[in-house]
Amino acid sequence: MKNSKNMQLFKQAQKVIPGGVNSPVRAFKSVGASPIFIQKAKGAYLWDEDGNRYIDYCLSWGPLILGHADRRVLAEVKKNMANGTSYGIPTAIETQLAEMIVAAFDSIDKVRLVSSGTEAVMTAIRLARGATGRDKIIKFIGCYHGHVDSLLVSAGSGLMTLGTPSSPGVPKDFAQNTLLAPYNDADAVERLLAKYAGQVAAVIVEPVAGNMGTVLPEPGFLKKLRNLCTKNKTLLIFDEVISGFRLCYGGAQTVYKVKPDLTTLGKIIGGGFPIGAVGGKAAIMDKLSPQGSIYQAGTLSGNPVCVAAGIATLKQLRALNPYKKLGSLTERLCGGICQTLAAKGIPNTINQIGSMFTLFFNDAAVTDYDTAAKSDTKRYARYFQHMLESEIYLPPSQFEANFLSAAHTEKHLDQTLKAIDKWKL
Ligand SMILES: *Cc1c(COP(=O)(O)O)cnc(C)c1O
């Protein structure tokens, strides 16, 4: 694999961009490699500046469920862009995208569009606090909800209850309003809700976790959270920024039949453009200004180009209904990976649902952050590098989800499994 231009571009970038990247994981640090720089992409493929072509299993971290540069999405974007790129005044297509989201989620009557998943979560948290008049929130260790101050919190030493900032720059006072529980541990949530009775505004959860690698909710976990929240007048927030329209035309809430009070979306609903959304029942959503008093705003919110890309993506998902096929392709790939590695005597656990999965170099079940963290990250780094050399691009960290798109075919899977088979430890 040629890599000289990539290396030179990274050197150049580091002079003017902190760490050479605009989002940390792109630096390939945790896999001990130097980032590739992308020139273009199409379907299941990425091309880097050195001319290497990769099969892409990261897909811009999830948005590109139709594959890169989908022809029909691009056509809608071009058509809308020709009319202008931003007005800061309402457009008809914003309502159209909102209607599509409302139609796809039973729990959503109204939706506010923003420009990123982070912003959607920030808005959901403020709304929950404003609506309940309470300050505390409960989050799960290993779930990621964007770089929101009050959610950049990890477990302190000792009992995992009060959070401590996981980044300098997050005030301790913010972190102290964030309580932590292990994923899949509804009893821990019950204890926190009892201990801080009447103080918890919301429980926020990735209903299918994607940010400690893929981790599925255990049977009954989400239902139990729903019941606990209802009992304590605490709002339940499902962060479906990854899982929204990824598992089905709807969310993880559709699959697991549990209705949250608020839902955050992003990624797929922007079809590769910056977007986010927060939705819920009208009674809560109407507390946002200008209807209500809880402030939220955005210069580029509901941007017509992003919205057009989102509508085009959802329209195709509705028409093609690719979910069943995506699921069986992904199952086949995971089965193949598992077999190939087992034949080499490499312990592994694969968590998969629909078109998202994570291969953990771990011989035990991965059900939460602690079990995920036991994975062999050094082995993952070697695996990542071997696959990159074999022109297959995986997420550059053990603790991320892999994705398939409607542009992935059996041919790509065969090539991927062949590359894994050639891996020499
Ligand atoms: C990606 C992600 C976010 C943040 O979205 P951005 O658009 O990167 O700000 C929030 N929550 C979850 C679950 C995510 O996967």
Coordinates of C-alpha atoms and ligand atoms in Angstrom, one line a residue:
M1 CA 0.0 0.0 0.0
K2 CA 1.4 3.4 -1.0
N3 CA 1.2 5.9 1.8
S4 CA 3.6 8.7 1.1
K5 CA 1.1 11.4 0.1
N6 CA -1.1 10.5 3.1
M7 CA 1.9 10.9 5.4
Q8 CA 2.9 14.1 3.9
L9 CA -0.6 15.6 4.1
F10 CA -0.8 14.6 7.8
K11 CA 2.5 16.4 8.5
Q12 CA 1.1 19.5 6.8
A13 CA -2.2 19.3 8.6
Q14 CA -0.5 19.0 12.0
K15 CA 1.0 22.5 11.5
V16 CA -2.3 24.2 11.3
I17 CA -4.9 21.9 12.8
P18 CA -4.6 20.6 16.4
G19 CA -3.4 17.0 16.0
G20 CA -3.9 17.3 12.3
V21 CA -7.6 16.3 12.5
N22 CA -11.0 17.9 13.1
S23 CA -12.2 15.1 15.4
P24 CA -9.8 13.1 17.6
V25 CA -10.4 9.5 16.6
R26 CA -9.5 10.3 13.0
A27 CA -5.9 10.6 14.0
F28 CA -5.7 6.7 14.2
K29 CA -3.8 7.1 17.5
S30 CA -5.4 4.1 19.3
V31 CA -4.5 1.8 16.4
G32 CA -0.9 3.1 16.2
A33 CA -1.2 4.3 12.6
S34 CA -1.1 7.5 10.6
P35 CA -4.4 8.6 9.0
I36 CA -5.2 8.2 5.4
F37 CA -6.5 11.3 3.6
I38 CA -9.6 10.8 1.5
Q39 CA -9.9 12.1 -2.0
K40 CA -13.2 10.7 -3.0
A41 CA -15.8 7.9 -2.3
K42 CA -18.5 6.0 -4.1
G43 CA -20.8 3.3 -3.0
A44 CA -18.9 1.0 -0.6
Y45 CA -15.5 2.4 -1.6
L46 CA -13.1 5.1 -0.4
W47 CA -10.1 6.3 -2.3
D48 CA -7.2 8.0 -0.5
E49 CA -4.7 10.6 -1.8
D50 CA -2.2 7.8 -2.6
G51 CA -4.7 6.2 -4.9
N52 CA -5.6 3.2 -2.7
R53 CA -9.1 2.0 -2.8
Y54 CA -10.7 0.6 0.3
I55 CA -14.0 -1.1 1.2
D56 CA -15.4 1.1 3.8
Y57 CA -17.0 -0.3 7.0
C58 CA -17.1 3.0 8.9
L59 CA -19.2 5.0 6.5
S60 CA -18.5 8.4 8.0
W61 CA -19.4 6.9 11.4
G62 CA -22.9 5.8 10.4
P63 CA -24.7 8.3 8.3
L64 CA -24.1 6.7 4.9
I65 CA -26.6 3.8 5.0
L66 CA -27.1 4.1 1.2
G67 CA -23.3 4.1 0.6
H68 CA -21.1 7.0 -0.5
A69 CA -22.2 9.7 -3.0
D70 CA -25.6 8.1 -3.7
R71 CA -26.8 9.3 -7.0
R72 CA -30.3 10.1 -5.9
V73 CA -29.2 12.0 -2.8
L74 CA -26.7 14.0 -4.8
A75 CA -29.4 14.9 -7.4
E76 CA -31.7 16.3 -4.7
V77 CA -28.8 18.2 -3.1
K78 CA -27.8 19.7 -6.4
K79 CA -31.3 20.7 -7.2
N80 CA -31.8 22.5 -3.8
M81 CA -28.4 24.0 -3.7
A82 CA -28.9 25.7 -7.1
N83 CA -31.7 27.7 -5.4
G84 CA -29.5 28.9 -2.6
T85 CA -27.7 27.4 0.4
S86 CA -29.2 29.0 3.5
Y87 CA -31.9 31.5 4.2
G88 CA -32.4 31.6 8.0
I89 CA -36.1 31.8 7.2
P90 CA -38.4 28.7 7.1
T91 CA -38.7 26.4 4.1
A92 CA -41.3 23.9 3.1
I93 CA -38.8 21.0 3.1
E94 CA -38.1 21.4 6.8
T95 CA -41.7 20.6 7.5
Q96 CA -41.5 17.7 5.1
L97 CA -38.5 16.2 6.9
A98 CA -40.2 16.8 10.3
E99 CA -43.3 15.0 8.9
M100 CA -41.3 12.0 7.8
I101 CA -39.6 11.7 11.2
V102 CA -43.0 12.1 13.1
A103 CA -44.5 9.4 10.8
A104 CA -41.6 7.0 11.5
F105 CA -41.7 7.3 15.4
D106 CA -44.8 6.7 17.5
S107 CA -43.2 8.6 20.4
I108 CA -42.6 11.8 18.3
D109 CA -45.3 14.4 17.6
K110 CA -43.0 17.3 17.0
V111 CA -39.4 17.7 16.1
R112 CA -36.8 20.5 16.2
L113 CA -34.0 20.4 13.7
V114 CA -30.4 21.3 14.7
S115 CA -27.0 21.0 13.1
S116 CA -25.4 18.0 14.9
G117 CA -26.1 15.1 17.2
T118 CA -24.2 17.0 20.0
E119 CA -26.6 19.9 19.6
A120 CA -29.6 17.6 19.6
V121 CA -28.5 16.0 22.9
M122 CA -27.7 19.4 24.4
T123 CA -31.2 20.5 23.5
A124 CA -32.8 17.3 24.9
I125 CA -31.0 17.7 28.2
R126 CA -32.0 21.4 28.5
L127 CA -35.5 20.6 27.6
A128 CA -35.7 17.8 30.2
R129 CA -34.3 20.0 32.9
G130 CA -36.6 22.9 32.0
A131 CA -39.6 20.7 31.8
T132 CA -39.1 18.9 35.1
G133 CA -37.4 21.7 37.0
R134 CA -34.7 19.2 38.1
D135 CA -31.0 19.4 37.4
K136 CA -29.6 15.9 37.6
I137 CA -29.3 13.4 34.8
I138 CA -28.3 9.8 34.7
K139 CA -26.1 8.5 31.9
F140 CA -24.5 5.1 31.3
I141 CA -20.8 4.4 31.4
G142 CA -19.5 3.9 27.9
C143 CA -22.4 5.6 26.1
Y144 CA -21.4 8.6 24.1
H145 CA -23.8 11.5 23.4
G146 CA -21.6 14.0 21.6
H147 CA -19.2 16.4 23.3
V148 CA -21.8 18.0 25.6
D149 CA -20.1 19.4 28.7
S150 CA -22.4 17.7 31.3
L151 CA -22.0 14.3 29.5
L152 CA -18.2 14.3 29.2
V153 CA -18.2 12.6 32.6
S154 CA -16.7 9.3 33.7
A155 CA -17.0 7.3 36.9
G156 CA -14.9 8.6 39.7
S157 CA -13.0 6.3 42.0
G158 CA -15.0 4.1 44.3
L159 CA -18.7 3.9 43.8
M160 CA -19.9 4.8 40.4
T161 CA -22.4 7.4 41.2
L162 CA -21.3 11.0 41.0
G163 CA -19.4 11.7 37.8
T164 CA -16.1 13.4 37.4
P165 CA -15.1 15.4 34.3
S166 CA -13.5 13.2 31.7
S167 CA -12.0 16.2 30.0
P168 CA -10.2 19.3 31.3
G169 CA -12.5 22.3 30.7
V170 CA -15.6 20.6 32.0
P171 CA -16.4 22.3 35.4
K172 CA -16.8 19.9 38.3
D173 CA -20.1 21.5 39.1
F174 CA -21.5 20.3 35.7
A175 CA -20.2 16.8 36.2
Q176 CA -21.7 16.6 39.7
N177 CA -25.2 16.8 38.2
T178 CA -24.4 13.7 36.1
L179 CA -24.9 10.4 37.7
L180 CA -23.5 7.2 36.2
A181 CA -24.7 3.7 35.9
P182 CA -23.3 0.6 34.2
Y183 CA -25.0 -0.2 30.8
N184 CA -27.6 -2.9 31.1
D185 CA -27.9 -2.4 34.9
A186 CA -31.4 -1.1 35.6
D187 CA -31.0 -1.9 39.3
A188 CA -28.2 0.7 39.5
V189 CA -30.6 3.2 38.0
E190 CA -33.3 2.3 40.5
R191 CA -30.9 2.9 43.3
L192 CA -29.8 6.3 41.9
L193 CA -33.4 7.4 41.4
A194 CA -34.2 6.4 45.1
K195 CA -31.1 8.1 46.4
Y196 CA -31.7 11.3 44.5
A197 CA -35.5 11.2 44.7
G198 CA -37.2 14.1 42.9
Q199 CA -33.9 15.5 41.6
V200 CA -33.4 13.5 38.4
A201 CA -34.6 15.3 35.2
A202 CA -33.7 12.5 32.8
V203 CA -32.1 9.2 32.1
I204 CA -30.3 9.3 28.7
V205 CA -29.3 6.1 27.0
E206 CA -28.2 4.7 23.6
P207 CA -31.0 2.1 23.3
V208 CA -28.4 0.1 21.3
A209 CA -25.0 1.3 22.3
G210 CA -22.6 2.0 19.5
N211 CA -19.9 4.0 21.1
M212 CA -18.2 1.4 23.3
G213 CA -18.4 -0.8 20.3
T214 CA -21.8 -2.3 19.6
V215 CA -23.5 -3.5 22.8
L216 CA -27.1 -4.6 22.8
P217 CA -29.6 -3.9 25.5
E218 CA -30.4 -7.1 27.5
P219 CA -34.0 -8.4 27.5
G220 CA -36.1 -6.1 29.7
F221 CA -33.4 -3.4 30.2
L222 CA -35.1 -0.7 28.2
K223 CA -38.6 -1.6 29.5
K224 CA -37.3 -1.4 33.1
L225 CA -35.8 2.0 32.4
R226 CA -39.2 3.1 31.0
N227 CA -41.0 2.0 34.1
L228 CA -38.5 3.5 36.5
C229 CA -38.7 6.9 34.7
T230 CA -42.5 6.9 34.6
K231 CA -42.6 6.1 38.3
N232 CA -40.2 8.8 39.2
K233 CA -41.5 11.5 36.8
T234 CA -38.1 11.4 35.2
L235 CA -37.9 11.8 31.4
L236 CA -36.4 8.9 29.4
I237 CA -34.2 10.1 26.5
F238 CA -33.2 7.7 23.8
D239 CA -30.1 8.9 21.9
E240 CA -30.8 7.3 18.5
V241 CA -28.2 9.4 16.7
I242 CA -26.7 6.1 15.4
S243 CA -29.6 3.7 15.7
G244 CA -32.2 6.0 14.1
F245 CA -33.1 4.6 10.7
R246 CA -30.1 2.2 11.0
L247 CA -32.0 -0.9 12.4
C248 CA -35.3 -0.3 10.6
Y249 CA -37.3 2.6 9.2
G250 CA -37.7 4.1 12.7
G251 CA -35.4 3.5 15.7
A252 CA -34.3 1.0 18.3
Q253 CA -37.5 2.0 20.1
T254 CA -39.4 0.5 17.2
V255 CA -37.4 -2.8 17.4
Y256 CA -37.6 -3.1 21.2
K257 CA -41.1 -1.5 21.5
V258 CA -40.3 1.0 24.3
K259 CA -41.3 4.6 24.0
P260 CA -39.0 7.3 25.3
D261 CA -40.2 10.8 26.2
L262 CA -37.5 12.4 24.0
T263 CA -35.5 11.1 21.1
T264 CA -32.3 12.5 19.6
L265 CA -31.4 11.8 16.0
G266 CA -28.6 12.8 13.6
K267 CA -26.3 10.9 11.2
I268 CA -28.6 9.1 8.8
I269 CA -31.3 11.8 8.8
G270 CA -28.8 14.2 7.2
G271 CA -27.7 11.7 4.5
G272 CA -24.0 12.7 5.0
F273 CA -24.6 16.4 5.8
P274 CA -24.5 18.0 9.2
I275 CA -27.8 17.6 11.0
G276 CA -29.4 16.7 14.3
A277 CA -32.9 16.5 15.7
V278 CA -34.8 16.3 18.9
G279 CA -38.3 15.0 19.0
G280 CA -41.0 14.0 21.5
K281 CA -44.6 14.5 22.5
A282 CA -46.1 17.9 21.7
A283 CA -46.6 18.8 25.4
I284 CA -42.9 18.6 26.0
M285 CA -41.6 19.9 22.7
D286 CA -43.9 23.0 22.9
K287 CA -41.9 24.1 25.9
L288 CA -39.1 25.1 23.5
S289 CA -39.1 28.7 22.5
P290 CA -40.7 30.5 20.8
Q291 CA -43.8 28.5 21.9
G292 CA -42.4 28.0 25.4
S293 CA -39.6 29.5 27.4
I294 CA -36.8 27.0 27.1
Y295 CA -34.3 28.6 24.8
Q296 CA -32.8 27.0 21.7
A297 CA -31.7 28.4 18.4
G298 CA -29.3 27.9 15.4
T299 CA -28.3 30.0 12.4
L300 CA -28.0 27.0 10.1
S301 CA -30.7 24.9 11.8
G302 CA -32.9 23.2 9.2
N303 CA -30.4 24.1 6.5
P304 CA -32.1 23.4 3.1
V305 CA -29.1 21.5 1.6
C306 CA -28.8 19.2 4.7
V307 CA -32.6 18.7 4.8
A308 CA -32.8 17.9 1.1
A309 CA -30.1 15.2 1.6
G310 CA -32.0 13.8 4.6
I311 CA -35.3 13.7 2.8
A312 CA -33.8 12.0 -0.2
T313 CA -32.1 9.4 2.1
L314 CA -35.3 8.6 4.0
K315 CA -37.4 8.4 0.8
Q316 CA -35.1 5.8 -0.5
L317 CA -35.0 3.9 2.7
R318 CA -38.8 3.8 2.6
A319 CA -38.9 2.7 -1.0
L320 CA -36.0 0.2 -1.0
N321 CA -36.6 -1.2 2.5
P322 CA -33.0 -2.5 2.5
Y323 CA -33.1 -3.5 6.2
K324 CA -33.7 -7.3 5.9
K325 CA -31.0 -7.7 3.2
L326 CA -28.6 -5.5 5.2
G327 CA -29.2 -7.6 8.3
S328 CA -28.6 -10.9 6.5
L329 CA -25.5 -9.7 4.7
T330 CA -24.1 -8.4 8.0
E331 CA -25.0 -11.7 9.8
R332 CA -23.1 -13.6 7.0
L333 CA -20.1 -11.4 7.4
C334 CA -20.0 -11.7 11.2
G335 CA -20.4 -15.5 10.9
G336 CA -17.5 -15.6 8.5
I337 CA -15.3 -13.4 10.6
C338 CA -16.1 -15.5 13.7
Q339 CA -15.2 -18.8 11.9
T340 CA -12.1 -17.5 10.2
L341 CA -10.7 -16.2 13.5
A342 CA -11.7 -19.3 15.4
A343 CA -9.8 -21.4 12.9
K344 CA -6.7 -19.3 13.8
G345 CA -7.4 -19.8 17.5
I346 CA -8.1 -16.1 18.1
P347 CA -10.7 -15.5 20.8
N348 CA -13.4 -13.1 19.7
T349 CA -16.9 -11.9 20.5
I350 CA -19.1 -10.3 17.8
N351 CA -22.1 -8.1 18.8
Q352 CA -24.4 -7.5 15.9
I353 CA -27.8 -6.1 15.2
G354 CA -29.0 -5.2 11.7
S355 CA -26.2 -3.6 9.8
M356 CA -24.1 -2.6 12.7
F357 CA -21.6 -4.8 14.5
T358 CA -18.3 -4.9 16.5
L359 CA -15.7 -7.6 16.6
F360 CA -14.2 -7.5 20.1
F361 CA -10.9 -9.3 20.7
N362 CA -12.4 -10.7 23.8
D363 CA -13.4 -14.2 24.7
A364 CA -16.2 -13.2 27.1
A365 CA -19.6 -11.7 26.4
V366 CA -19.5 -7.9 26.0
T367 CA -22.5 -6.4 27.8
D368 CA -21.2 -3.1 29.2
Y369 CA -18.2 -0.8 29.4
D370 CA -16.2 -3.0 31.8
T371 CA -16.5 -6.1 29.7
A372 CA -15.8 -4.1 26.5
A373 CA -12.7 -2.6 28.1
K374 CA -11.2 -6.1 28.6
S375 CA -10.8 -6.5 24.9
D376 CA -7.2 -6.8 23.5
T377 CA -6.8 -3.4 21.9
K378 CA -3.2 -4.1 20.8
R379 CA -4.5 -7.0 18.8
Y380 CA -7.2 -4.8 17.4
A381 CA -4.5 -2.3 16.3
R382 CA -2.6 -5.0 14.4
Y383 CA -5.9 -6.3 12.9
F384 CA -6.8 -2.7 11.8
Q385 CA -3.4 -2.2 10.2
H386 CA -3.5 -5.6 8.4
M387 CA -7.0 -4.8 7.0
L388 CA -5.9 -1.3 6.0
E389 CA -3.0 -2.8 4.1
S390 CA -5.5 -5.2 2.5
E391 CA -7.5 -2.1 1.4
I392 CA -10.3 -2.6 3.9
Y393 CA -11.1 0.4 6.1
L394 CA -12.4 -0.4 9.6
P395 CA -13.2 2.0 12.4
P396 CA -9.8 3.1 13.8
S397 CA -10.6 2.0 17.3
Q398 CA -11.8 -1.2 19.0
F399 CA -14.6 0.7 20.7
E400 CA -16.6 1.7 17.6
A401 CA -19.4 0.2 15.5
N402 CA -18.8 -1.1 12.0
F403 CA -21.5 -0.5 9.4
L404 CA -22.7 -1.9 6.2
S405 CA -24.6 0.1 3.5
A406 CA -27.0 -0.8 0.8
A407 CA -24.0 -0.5 -1.6
H408 CA -22.2 -3.4 0.1
T409 CA -22.5 -6.8 -1.7
E410 CA -21.4 -10.4 -1.3
K411 CA -18.4 -9.6 -3.4
H412 CA -17.2 -7.1 -0.8
L413 CA -17.8 -9.6 2.0
D414 CA -15.8 -12.3 0.2
Q415 CA -12.9 -9.9 -0.2
T416 CA -13.0 -9.0 3.4
L417 CA -13.1 -12.5 4.7
K418 CA -10.2 -13.5 2.4
A419 CA -8.2 -10.6 3.9
I420 CA -8.9 -11.7 7.4
D421 CA -7.9 -15.3 6.4
K422 CA -4.5 -14.0 5.3
W423 CA -3.9 -12.2 8.6
K424 CA -0.7 -13.5 10.2
L425 CA -0.7 -12.8 13.9
Ligands
LIG1 C1 -22.4 10.6 16.8 C2 -23.2 10.6 18.0 C3 -23.5 11.8 18.7 C4 -23.0 13.1 18.3 O1 -23.3 13.5 17.0 P1 -22.4 14.6 16.3 O2 -23.2 14.9 15.0 O3 -21.1 14.0 16.1 O4 -22.4 15.8 17.2 C5 -24.4 11.7 19.8 N1 -24.9 10.6 20.2 C6 -24.6 9.4 19.6 C7 -25.2 8.1 20.1 C8 -23.7 9.4 18.5 O5 -23.3 8.2 18.0

